[in-house]
Short mmCIF file of C-alpha atoms and ligand atoms in Angstrom, two decimals:
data_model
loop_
_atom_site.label_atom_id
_atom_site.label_comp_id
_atom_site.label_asym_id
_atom_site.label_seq_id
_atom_site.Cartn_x
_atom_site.Cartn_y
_atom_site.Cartn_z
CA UNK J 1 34.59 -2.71 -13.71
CA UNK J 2 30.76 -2.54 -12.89
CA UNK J 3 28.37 -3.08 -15.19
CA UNK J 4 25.34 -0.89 -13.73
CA UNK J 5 21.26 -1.31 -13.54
CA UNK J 6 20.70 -4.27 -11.00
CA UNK J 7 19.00 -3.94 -8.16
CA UNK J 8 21.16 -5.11 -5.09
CA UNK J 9 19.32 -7.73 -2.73
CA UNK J 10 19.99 -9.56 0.11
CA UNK J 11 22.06 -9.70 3.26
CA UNK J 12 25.42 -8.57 3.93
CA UNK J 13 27.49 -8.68 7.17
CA UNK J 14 29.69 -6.28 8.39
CA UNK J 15 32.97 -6.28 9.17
CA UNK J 16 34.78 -5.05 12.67
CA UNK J 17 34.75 -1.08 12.67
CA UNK J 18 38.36 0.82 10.81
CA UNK J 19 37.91 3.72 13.21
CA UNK J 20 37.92 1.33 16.53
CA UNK J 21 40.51 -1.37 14.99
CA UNK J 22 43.26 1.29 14.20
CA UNK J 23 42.67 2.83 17.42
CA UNK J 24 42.65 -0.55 19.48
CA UNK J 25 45.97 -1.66 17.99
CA UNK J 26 47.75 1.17 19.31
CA UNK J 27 46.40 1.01 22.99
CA UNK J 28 47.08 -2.37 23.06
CA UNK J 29 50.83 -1.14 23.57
CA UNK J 30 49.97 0.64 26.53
CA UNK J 31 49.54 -2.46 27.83
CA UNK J 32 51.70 -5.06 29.63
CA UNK J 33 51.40 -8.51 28.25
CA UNK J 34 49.65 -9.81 24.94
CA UNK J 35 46.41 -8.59 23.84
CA UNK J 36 43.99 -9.95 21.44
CA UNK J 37 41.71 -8.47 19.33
CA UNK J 38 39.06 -10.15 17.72
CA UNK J 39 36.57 -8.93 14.83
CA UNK J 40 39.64 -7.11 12.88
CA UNK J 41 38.71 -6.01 9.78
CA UNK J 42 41.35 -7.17 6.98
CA UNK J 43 41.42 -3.92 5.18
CA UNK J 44 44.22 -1.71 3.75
CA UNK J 45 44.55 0.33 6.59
CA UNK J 46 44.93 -2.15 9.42
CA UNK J 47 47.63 -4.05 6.97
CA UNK J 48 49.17 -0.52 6.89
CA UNK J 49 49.22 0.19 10.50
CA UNK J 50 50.21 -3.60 11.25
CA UNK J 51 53.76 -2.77 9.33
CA UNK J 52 54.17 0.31 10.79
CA UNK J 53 54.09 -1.73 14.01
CA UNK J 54 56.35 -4.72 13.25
CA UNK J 55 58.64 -2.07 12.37
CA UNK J 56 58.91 -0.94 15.46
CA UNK J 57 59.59 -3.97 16.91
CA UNK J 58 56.04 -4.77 17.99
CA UNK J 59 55.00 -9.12 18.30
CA UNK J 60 52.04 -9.45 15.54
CA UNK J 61 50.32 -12.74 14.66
CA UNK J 62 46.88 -13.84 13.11
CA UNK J 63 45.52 -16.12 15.30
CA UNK J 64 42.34 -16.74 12.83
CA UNK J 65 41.01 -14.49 9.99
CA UNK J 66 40.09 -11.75 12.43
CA UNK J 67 41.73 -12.65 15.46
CA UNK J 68 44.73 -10.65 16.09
CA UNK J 69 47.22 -11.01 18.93
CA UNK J 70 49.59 -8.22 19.59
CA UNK J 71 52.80 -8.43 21.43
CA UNK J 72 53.72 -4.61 23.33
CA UNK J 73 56.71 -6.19 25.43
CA UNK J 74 58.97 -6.11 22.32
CA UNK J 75 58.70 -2.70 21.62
CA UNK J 76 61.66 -1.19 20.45
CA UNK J 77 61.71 2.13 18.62
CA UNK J 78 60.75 5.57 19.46
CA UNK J 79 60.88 6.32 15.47
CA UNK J 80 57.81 6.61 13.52
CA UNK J 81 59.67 5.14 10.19
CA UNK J 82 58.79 8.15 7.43
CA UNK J 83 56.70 5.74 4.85
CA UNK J 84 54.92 3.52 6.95
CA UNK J 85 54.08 6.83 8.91
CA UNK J 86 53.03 8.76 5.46
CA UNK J 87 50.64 6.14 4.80
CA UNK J 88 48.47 5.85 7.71
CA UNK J 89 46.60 8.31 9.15
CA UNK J 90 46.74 7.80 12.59
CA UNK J 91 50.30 6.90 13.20
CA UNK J 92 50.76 10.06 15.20
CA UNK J 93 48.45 8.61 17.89
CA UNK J 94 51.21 6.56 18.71
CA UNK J 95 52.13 9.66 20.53
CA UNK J 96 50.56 8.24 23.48
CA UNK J 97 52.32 4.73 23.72
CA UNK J 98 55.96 5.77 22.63
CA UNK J 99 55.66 8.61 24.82
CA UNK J 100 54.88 6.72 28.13
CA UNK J 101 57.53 3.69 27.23
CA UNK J 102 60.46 5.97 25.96
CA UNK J 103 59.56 9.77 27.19
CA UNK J 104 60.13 10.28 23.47
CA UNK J 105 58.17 10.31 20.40
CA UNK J 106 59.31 10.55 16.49
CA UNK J 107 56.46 10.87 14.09
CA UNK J 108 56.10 12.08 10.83
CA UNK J 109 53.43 14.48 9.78
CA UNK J 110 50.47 12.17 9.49
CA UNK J 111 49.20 10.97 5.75
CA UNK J 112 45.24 9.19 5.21
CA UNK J 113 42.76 10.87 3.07
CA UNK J 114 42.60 14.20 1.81
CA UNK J 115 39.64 15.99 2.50
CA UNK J 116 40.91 18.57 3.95
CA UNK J 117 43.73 20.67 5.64
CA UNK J 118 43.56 17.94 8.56
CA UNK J 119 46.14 19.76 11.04
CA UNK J 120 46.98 18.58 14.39
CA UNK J 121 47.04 21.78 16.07
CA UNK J 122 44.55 20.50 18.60
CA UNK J 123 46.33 17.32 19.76
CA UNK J 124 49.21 18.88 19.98
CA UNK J 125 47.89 21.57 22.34
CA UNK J 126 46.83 18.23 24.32
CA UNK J 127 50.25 16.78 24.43
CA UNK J 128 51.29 20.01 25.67
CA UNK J 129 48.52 20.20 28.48
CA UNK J 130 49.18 17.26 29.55
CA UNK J 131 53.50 17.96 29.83
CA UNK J 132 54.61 16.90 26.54
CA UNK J 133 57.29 19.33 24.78
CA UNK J 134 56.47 19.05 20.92
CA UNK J 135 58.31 20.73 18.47
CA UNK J 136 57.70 20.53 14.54
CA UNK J 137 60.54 20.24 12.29
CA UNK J 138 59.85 21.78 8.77
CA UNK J 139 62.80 20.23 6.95
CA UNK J 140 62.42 16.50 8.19
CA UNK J 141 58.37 16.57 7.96
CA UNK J 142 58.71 15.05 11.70
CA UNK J 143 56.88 15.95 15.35
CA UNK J 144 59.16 15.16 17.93
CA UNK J 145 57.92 14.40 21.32
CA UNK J 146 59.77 14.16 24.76
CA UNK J 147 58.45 13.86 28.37
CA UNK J 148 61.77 15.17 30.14
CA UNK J 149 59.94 15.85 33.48
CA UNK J 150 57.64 13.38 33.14
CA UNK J 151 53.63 13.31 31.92
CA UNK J 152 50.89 14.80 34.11
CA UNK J 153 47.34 14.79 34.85
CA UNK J 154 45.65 17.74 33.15
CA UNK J 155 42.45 19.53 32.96
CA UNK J 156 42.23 20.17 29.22
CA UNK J 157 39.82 21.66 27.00
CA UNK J 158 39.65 20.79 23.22
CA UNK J 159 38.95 24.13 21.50
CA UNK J 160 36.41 22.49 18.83
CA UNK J 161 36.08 18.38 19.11
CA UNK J 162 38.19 16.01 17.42
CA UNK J 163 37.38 12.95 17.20
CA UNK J 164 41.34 11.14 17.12
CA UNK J 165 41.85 13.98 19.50
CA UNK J 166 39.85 12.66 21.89
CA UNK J 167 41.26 9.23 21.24
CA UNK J 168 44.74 10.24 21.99
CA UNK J 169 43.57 12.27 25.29
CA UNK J 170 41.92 9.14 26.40
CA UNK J 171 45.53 7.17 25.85
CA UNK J 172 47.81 9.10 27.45
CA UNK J 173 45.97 9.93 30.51
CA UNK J 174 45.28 6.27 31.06
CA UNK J 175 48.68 5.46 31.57
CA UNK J 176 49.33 8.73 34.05
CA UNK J 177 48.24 8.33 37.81
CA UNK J 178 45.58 10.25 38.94
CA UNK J 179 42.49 12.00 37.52
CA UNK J 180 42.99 13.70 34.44
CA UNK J 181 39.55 15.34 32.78
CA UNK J 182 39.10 16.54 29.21
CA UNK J 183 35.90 18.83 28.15
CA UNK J 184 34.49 19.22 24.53
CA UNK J 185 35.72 15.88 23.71
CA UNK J 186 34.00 14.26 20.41
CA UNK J 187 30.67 12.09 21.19
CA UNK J 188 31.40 9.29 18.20
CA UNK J 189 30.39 5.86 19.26
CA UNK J 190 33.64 4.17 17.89
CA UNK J 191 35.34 6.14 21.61
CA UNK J 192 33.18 4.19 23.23
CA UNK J 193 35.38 1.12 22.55
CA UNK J 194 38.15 2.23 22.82
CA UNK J 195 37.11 3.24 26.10
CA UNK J 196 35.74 -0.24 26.99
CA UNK J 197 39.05 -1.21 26.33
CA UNK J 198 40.74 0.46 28.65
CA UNK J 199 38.50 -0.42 31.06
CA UNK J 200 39.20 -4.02 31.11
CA UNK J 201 42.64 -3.04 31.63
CA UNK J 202 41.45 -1.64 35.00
CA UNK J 203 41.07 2.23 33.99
CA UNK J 204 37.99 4.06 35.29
CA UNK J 205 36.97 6.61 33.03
CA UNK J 206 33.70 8.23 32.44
CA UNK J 207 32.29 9.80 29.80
CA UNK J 208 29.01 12.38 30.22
CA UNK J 209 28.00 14.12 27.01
CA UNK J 210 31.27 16.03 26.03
CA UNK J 211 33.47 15.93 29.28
CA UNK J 212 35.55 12.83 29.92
CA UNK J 213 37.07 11.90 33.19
CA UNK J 214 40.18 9.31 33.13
CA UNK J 215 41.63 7.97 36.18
CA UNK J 216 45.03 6.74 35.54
CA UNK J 217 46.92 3.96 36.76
CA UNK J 218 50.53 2.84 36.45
CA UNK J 219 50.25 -0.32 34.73
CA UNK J 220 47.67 -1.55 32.30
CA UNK J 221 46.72 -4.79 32.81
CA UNK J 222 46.61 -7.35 29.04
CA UNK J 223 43.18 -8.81 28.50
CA UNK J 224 42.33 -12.22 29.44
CA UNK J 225 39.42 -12.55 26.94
CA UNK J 226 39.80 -11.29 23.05
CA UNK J 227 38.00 -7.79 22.86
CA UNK J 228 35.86 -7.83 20.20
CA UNK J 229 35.23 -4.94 17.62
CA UNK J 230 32.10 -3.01 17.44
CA UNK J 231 30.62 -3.64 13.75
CA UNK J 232 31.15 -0.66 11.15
CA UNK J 233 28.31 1.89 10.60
CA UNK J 234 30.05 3.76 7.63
CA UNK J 235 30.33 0.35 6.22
CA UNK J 236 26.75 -0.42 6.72
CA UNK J 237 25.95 3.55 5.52
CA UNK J 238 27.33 2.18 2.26
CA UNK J 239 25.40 -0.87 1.59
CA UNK J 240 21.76 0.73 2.77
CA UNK J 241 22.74 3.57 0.39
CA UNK J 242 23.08 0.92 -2.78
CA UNK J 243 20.12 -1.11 -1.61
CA UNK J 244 18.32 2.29 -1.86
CA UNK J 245 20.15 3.61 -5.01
CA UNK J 246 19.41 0.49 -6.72
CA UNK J 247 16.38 0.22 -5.90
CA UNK J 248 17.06 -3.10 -4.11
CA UNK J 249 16.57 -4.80 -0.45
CA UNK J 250 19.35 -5.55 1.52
CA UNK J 251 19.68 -6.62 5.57
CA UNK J 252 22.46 -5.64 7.29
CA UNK J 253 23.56 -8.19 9.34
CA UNK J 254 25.32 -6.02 12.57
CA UNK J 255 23.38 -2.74 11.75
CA UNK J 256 22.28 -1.37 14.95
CA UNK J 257 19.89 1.55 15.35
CA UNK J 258 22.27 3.38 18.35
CA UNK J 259 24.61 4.47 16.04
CA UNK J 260 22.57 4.64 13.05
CA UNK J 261 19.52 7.39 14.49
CA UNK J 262 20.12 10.10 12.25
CA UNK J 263 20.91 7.94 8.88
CA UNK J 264 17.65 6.17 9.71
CA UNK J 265 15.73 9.20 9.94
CA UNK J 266 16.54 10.90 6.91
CA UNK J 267 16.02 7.60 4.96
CA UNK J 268 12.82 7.66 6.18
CA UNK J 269 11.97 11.24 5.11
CA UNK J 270 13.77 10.18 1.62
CA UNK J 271 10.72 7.75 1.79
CA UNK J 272 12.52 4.51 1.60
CA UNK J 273 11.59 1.88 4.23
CA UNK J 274 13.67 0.67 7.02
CA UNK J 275 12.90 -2.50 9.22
CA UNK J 276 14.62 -2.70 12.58
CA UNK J 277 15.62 -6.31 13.75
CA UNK J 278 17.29 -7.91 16.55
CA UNK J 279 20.72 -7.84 14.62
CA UNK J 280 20.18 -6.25 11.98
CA UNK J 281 18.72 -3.56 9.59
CA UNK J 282 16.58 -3.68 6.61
CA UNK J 283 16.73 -1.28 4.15
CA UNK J 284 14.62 -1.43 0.87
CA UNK J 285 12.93 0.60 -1.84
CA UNK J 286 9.22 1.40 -1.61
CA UNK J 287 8.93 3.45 -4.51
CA UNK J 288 10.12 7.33 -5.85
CA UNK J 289 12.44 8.81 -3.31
CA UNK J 290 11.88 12.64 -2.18
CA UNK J 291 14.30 15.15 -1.52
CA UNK J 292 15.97 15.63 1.76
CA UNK J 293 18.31 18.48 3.38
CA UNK J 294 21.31 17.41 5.05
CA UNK J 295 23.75 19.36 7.45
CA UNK J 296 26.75 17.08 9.00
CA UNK J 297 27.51 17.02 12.27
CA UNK J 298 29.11 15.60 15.13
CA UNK J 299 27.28 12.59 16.81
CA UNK J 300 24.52 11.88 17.24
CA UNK J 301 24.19 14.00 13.76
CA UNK J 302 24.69 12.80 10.37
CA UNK J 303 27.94 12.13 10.20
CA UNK J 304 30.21 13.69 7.15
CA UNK J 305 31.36 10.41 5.88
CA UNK J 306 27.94 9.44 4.99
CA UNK J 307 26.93 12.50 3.41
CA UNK J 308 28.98 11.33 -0.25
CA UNK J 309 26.76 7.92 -0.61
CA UNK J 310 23.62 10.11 0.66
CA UNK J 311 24.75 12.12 -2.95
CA UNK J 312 24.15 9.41 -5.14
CA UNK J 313 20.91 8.55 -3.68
CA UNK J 314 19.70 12.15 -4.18
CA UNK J 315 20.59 12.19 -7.48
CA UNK J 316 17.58 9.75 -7.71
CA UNK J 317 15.16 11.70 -5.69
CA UNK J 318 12.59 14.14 -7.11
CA UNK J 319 13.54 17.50 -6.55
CA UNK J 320 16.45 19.92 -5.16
CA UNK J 321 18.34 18.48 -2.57
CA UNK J 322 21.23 20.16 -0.09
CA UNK J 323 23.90 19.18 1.42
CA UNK J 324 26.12 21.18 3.54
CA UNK J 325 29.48 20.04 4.72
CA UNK J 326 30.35 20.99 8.40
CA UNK J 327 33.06 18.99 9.87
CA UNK J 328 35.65 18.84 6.66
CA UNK J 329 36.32 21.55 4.12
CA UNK J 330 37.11 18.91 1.22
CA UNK J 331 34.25 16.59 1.54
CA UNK J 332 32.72 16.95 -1.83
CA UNK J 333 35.43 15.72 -4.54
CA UNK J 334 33.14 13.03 -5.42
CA UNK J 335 30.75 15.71 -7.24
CA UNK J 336 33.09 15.78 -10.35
CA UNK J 337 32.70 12.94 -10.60
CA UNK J 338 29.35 11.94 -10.38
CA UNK J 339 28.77 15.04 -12.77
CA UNK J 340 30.98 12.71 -15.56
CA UNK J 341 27.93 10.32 -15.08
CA UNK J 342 25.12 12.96 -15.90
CA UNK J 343 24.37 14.09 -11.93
CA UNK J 344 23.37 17.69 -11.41
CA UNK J 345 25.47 19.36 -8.58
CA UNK J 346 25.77 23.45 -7.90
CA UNK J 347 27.97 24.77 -4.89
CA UNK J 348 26.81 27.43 -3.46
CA UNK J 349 27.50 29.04 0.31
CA UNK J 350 24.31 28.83 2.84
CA UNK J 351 24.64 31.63 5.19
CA UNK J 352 26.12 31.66 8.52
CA UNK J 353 26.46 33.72 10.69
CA UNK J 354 29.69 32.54 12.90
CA UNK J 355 31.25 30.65 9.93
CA UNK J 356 34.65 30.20 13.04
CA UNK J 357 32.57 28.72 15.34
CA UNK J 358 30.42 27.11 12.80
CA UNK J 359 32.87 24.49 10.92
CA UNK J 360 34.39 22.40 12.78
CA UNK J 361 37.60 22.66 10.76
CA UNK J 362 39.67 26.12 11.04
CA UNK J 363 37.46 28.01 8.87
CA UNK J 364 39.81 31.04 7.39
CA UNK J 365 38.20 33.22 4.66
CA UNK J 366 40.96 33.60 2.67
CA UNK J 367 40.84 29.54 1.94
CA UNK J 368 37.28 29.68 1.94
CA UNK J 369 35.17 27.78 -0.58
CA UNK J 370 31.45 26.78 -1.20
CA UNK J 371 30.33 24.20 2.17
CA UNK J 372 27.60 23.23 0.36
CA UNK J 373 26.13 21.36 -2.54
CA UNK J 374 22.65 21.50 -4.33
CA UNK J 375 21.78 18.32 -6.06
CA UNK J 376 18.91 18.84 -8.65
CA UNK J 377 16.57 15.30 -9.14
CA UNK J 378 15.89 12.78 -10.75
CA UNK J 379 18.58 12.30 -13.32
CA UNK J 380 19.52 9.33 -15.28
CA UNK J 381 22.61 8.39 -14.82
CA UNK J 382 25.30 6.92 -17.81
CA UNK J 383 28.07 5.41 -17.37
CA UNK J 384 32.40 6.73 -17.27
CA UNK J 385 35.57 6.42 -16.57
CA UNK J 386 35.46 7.34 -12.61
CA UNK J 387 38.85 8.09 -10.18
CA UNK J 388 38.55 7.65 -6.68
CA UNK J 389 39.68 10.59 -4.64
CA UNK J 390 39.44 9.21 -1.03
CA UNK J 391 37.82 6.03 0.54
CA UNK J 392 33.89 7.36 0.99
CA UNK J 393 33.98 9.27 -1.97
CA UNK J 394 35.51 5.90 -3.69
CA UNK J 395 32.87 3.42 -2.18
CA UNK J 396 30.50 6.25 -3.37
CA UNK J 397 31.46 6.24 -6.98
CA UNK J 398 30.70 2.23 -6.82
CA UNK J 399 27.24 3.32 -5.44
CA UNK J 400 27.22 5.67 -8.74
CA UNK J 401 28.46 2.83 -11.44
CA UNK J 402 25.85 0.45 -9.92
CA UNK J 403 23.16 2.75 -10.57
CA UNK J 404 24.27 3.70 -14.13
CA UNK J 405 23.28 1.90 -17.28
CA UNK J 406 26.11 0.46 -19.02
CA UNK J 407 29.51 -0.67 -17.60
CA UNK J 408 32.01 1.99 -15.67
CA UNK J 409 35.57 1.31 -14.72
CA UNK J 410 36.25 2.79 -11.21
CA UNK J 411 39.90 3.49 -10.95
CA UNK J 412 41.90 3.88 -7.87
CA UNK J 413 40.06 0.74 -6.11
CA UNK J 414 42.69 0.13 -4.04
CA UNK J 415 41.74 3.73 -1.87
CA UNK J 416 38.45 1.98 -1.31
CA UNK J 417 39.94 -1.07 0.11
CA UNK J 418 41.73 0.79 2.65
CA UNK J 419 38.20 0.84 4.62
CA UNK J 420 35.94 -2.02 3.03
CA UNK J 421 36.78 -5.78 3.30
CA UNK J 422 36.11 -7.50 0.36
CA UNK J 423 33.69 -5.28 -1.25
CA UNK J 424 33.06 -6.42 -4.25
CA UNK J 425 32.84 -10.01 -2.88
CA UNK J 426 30.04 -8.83 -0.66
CA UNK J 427 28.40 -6.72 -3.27
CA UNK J 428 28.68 -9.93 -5.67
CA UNK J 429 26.82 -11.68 -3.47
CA UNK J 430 24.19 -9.50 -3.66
CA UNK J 431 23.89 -9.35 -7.38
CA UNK J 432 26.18 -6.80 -8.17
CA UNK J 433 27.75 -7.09 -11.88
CA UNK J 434 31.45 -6.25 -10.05
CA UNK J 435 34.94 -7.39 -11.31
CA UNK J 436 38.19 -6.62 -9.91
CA UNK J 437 41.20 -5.82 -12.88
N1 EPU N 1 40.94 19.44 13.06
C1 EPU N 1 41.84 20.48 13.14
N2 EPU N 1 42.87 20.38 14.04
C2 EPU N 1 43.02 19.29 14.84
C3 EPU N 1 42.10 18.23 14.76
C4 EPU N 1 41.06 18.33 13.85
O1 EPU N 1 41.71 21.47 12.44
O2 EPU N 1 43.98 19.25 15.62
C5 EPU N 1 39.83 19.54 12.11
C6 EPU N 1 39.91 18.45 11.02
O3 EPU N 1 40.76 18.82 9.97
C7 EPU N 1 38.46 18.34 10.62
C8 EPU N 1 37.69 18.58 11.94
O4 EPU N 1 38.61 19.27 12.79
O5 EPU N 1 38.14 19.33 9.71
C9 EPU N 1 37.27 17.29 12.65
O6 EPU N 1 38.38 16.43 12.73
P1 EPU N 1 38.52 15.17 13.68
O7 EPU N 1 39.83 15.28 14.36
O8 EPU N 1 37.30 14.99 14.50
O9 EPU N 1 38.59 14.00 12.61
P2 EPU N 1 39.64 12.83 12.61
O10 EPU N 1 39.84 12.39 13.99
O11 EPU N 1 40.81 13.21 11.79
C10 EPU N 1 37.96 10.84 12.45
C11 EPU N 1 37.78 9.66 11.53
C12 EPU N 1 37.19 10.16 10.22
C13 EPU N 1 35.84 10.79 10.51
C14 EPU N 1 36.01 11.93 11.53
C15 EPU N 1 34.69 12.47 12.00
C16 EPU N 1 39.54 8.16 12.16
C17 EPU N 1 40.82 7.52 11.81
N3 EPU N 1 39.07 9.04 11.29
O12 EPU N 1 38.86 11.73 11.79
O13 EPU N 1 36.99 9.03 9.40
O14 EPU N 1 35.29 11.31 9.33
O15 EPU N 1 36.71 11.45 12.71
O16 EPU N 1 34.00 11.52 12.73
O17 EPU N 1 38.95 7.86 13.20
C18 EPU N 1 37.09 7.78 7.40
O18 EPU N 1 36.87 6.77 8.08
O19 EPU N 1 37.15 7.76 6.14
C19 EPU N 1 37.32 9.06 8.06
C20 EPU N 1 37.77 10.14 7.42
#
């Protein structure tokens, strides 16, 4: 329940980064002894992911709140167990572990958010590359995996990026000797820890622009020292977008400009002021925000999940704003329901001219639906009955009810707490009007 019109001020830390901690917890059972991990976010889907392990026979214990040792050595099942599976998304990179301990693998077809198709075509065709028989079997829902002659190095080329792709590339040619090389790999930051990881368990792998080079070793050494967890810049994407929706003034505590370039920039043409600190961000409102156009990308580009709480804020700028959708072909089933609240949103379809090569999803024109969004400014917005449809558009719709007069109910929240800690304890803190029912 949110009651609405308060401006939002004052600092807020972030938490450890979902897309790294998910991925980290897997590669830790590439290695051989305990790792820790520290800076875990306690969200829904680490919990998730953390009983998918245990049932597999994996050692987990909370050393503190976000300190979180992992035991690999009692690894016991090659099974992906069908409703722990279902209900994380990136269960099937555990491809790359159960395939180098058993030369098997037994995953179901992977569940997480729908905004979109969201095939694995393109890791399979890397499991394959690199000597992996997978077959798909309709009437189970499972991906089965073997490595009957053994894994090998591979030159491998993604046909467009992916981002978990990537990931998993990175994981199973760690653990296979020799030089393995993958080109038009995905350029997000978060692969960059994962990647530091692996390091420190003595693999050399480089990374320039989109080619990465992995030299694989037998045995990954554990780490002597926790690794810690790269802070989360969709989480921080959320809470400049209500200090700016607000109207409010919040610092970031974690917020680095690196990962942040192109968010930064287009708050700055939305005319909204930004102050860069050691460690941290400032974002606050200077007065009537302007209209900005927005095309996702890969990084360093404005990344798709920040393009639903960029909506909100653009309902509060004068003038026509756009916003077309590259990466995901689903990305806009918060519009419904920020229309509820009074927003103005038309689809339409900008033209392009190689719409294939242009989305980064398998663009087919018989599925084919409006990429893009116009969002006519300034509109007041009331308040509604709201149902979250995935985890950005859900933090989103918060960003909505906190800008609305009168009191919303959001329901669903428990979507949103798959990817924020805590959230309406931090947004409470900040003068949010927030309950939890
Ligand atoms: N795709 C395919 N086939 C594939 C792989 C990808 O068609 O084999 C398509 C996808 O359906 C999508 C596009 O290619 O349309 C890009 O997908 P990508 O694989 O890069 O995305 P992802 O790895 O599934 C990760 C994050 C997303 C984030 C994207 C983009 C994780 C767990 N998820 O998804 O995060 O939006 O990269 O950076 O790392 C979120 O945190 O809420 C979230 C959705």
């Amino acid at each position: 329940m949110i009651q609405g019109g308060s401006a939002l001020k004052g600092t807020v830390t972030l938490s450890g980064a979902k897309n790294v901690a998910l991925k980290l917890i897997i590669a830790s059972l590439l290695c051989e002894g305990r790792v820790v991990l520290t800076n875990v976010p306690r969200i829904g889907d680490v919990e998730e992911l953390l009983h998918l392990m245990i049932d597999l026979g994996v050692g987990i214990n909370w050393k503190d709140k976000h300190e979180l040792e992992i035991d690999p050595t009692t690894l016991k099942n090659h099974k992906v167990d069908l409703l722990y599976g279902s209900k994380t998304r990136v269960s099937f990179m555990l491809f790359a572990p159960l395939l180098h301990r058993f030369g098997r693998a037994l995953i179901p077809n992977p569940g997480g958010c729908r905004i979109g198709e969201r095939p694995i075509d393109r890791h399979i065709e890397m499991l394959r590359a690199f000597g992996a028989q997978v077959e798909y079997d309709s009437s189970t829902g499972y991906y089965s995996a073997k490595a009957n002659s053994g894994l090998k190095t591979a030159k491998f080329r993604f046909s467009k990026p992916t981002h978990t792709g990537t990931e998993l590339a990175i994981m199973l040619a760690s653990l296979i000797e020799g030089q393995s090389t993958i080109e038009n790999c995905a350029r997000e930051p978060e692969i960059d820890d994962l990647i530091a990881f692996l390091a420190m368990a003595g693999v050399k792998i480089e990374r320039n622009d989109d080619v990465i080079s992995v030299w694989g070793v037998s045995k990954l050494k554990n780490n002597k020292e926790p690794f810690t967890i790269s802070f989360d810049r969709n989480e921080a994407v959320t809470y400049a977008s209500f200090a700016l929706a607000t109207k409010g003034d919040i610092e970031i505590i974690g917020a680095s400009r690196e990962t942040l370039s192109s968010f930064i920039e287009k708050v700055r043409e939305a005319g909204a002021g930004v102050e860069e600190k050691d460690n941290s961000i400032r974002f606050f409102y200077q007065g009537p925000l302007k209209a900005t156009e927005i095309v996702t990308d890969v990084s360093p580009g404005f990344m798709t999940d920040w393009q639903a709480p960029w909506a909100v804020l653009m309902t509060q700028a004068e003038g026509v704003s756009t916003i077309h959708e590259r990466i995901f072909e689903n990305r806009f089933s918060y519009a419904p329901e920020l229309i509820k609240l009074g927003a103005k949103f038309e689809y339409f379809s900008p033209p392009v001219e190689n719409r294939e090569d242009f989305y980064h999803f398998n663009w087919k024109a018989e599925n084919a639906s409006p990429q893009a969004v116009r969002i006519y400014g300034k509109t007041k917005l009331h308040n509604g009955v709201l149902k979250v449809t995935d985890l950005r558009a859900g933090a989103t719709l918060l960003i909505a009810a906190s800008v609305a007069s009168g009191e919303s109910v959001v329901l669903g929240a428990s979507i949103i707490d798959r990817g924020y800690e805590t959230i309406e304890v931090k947004l409470r803190q900040m003068g949010a009007n927030i309950k939890r029912v």
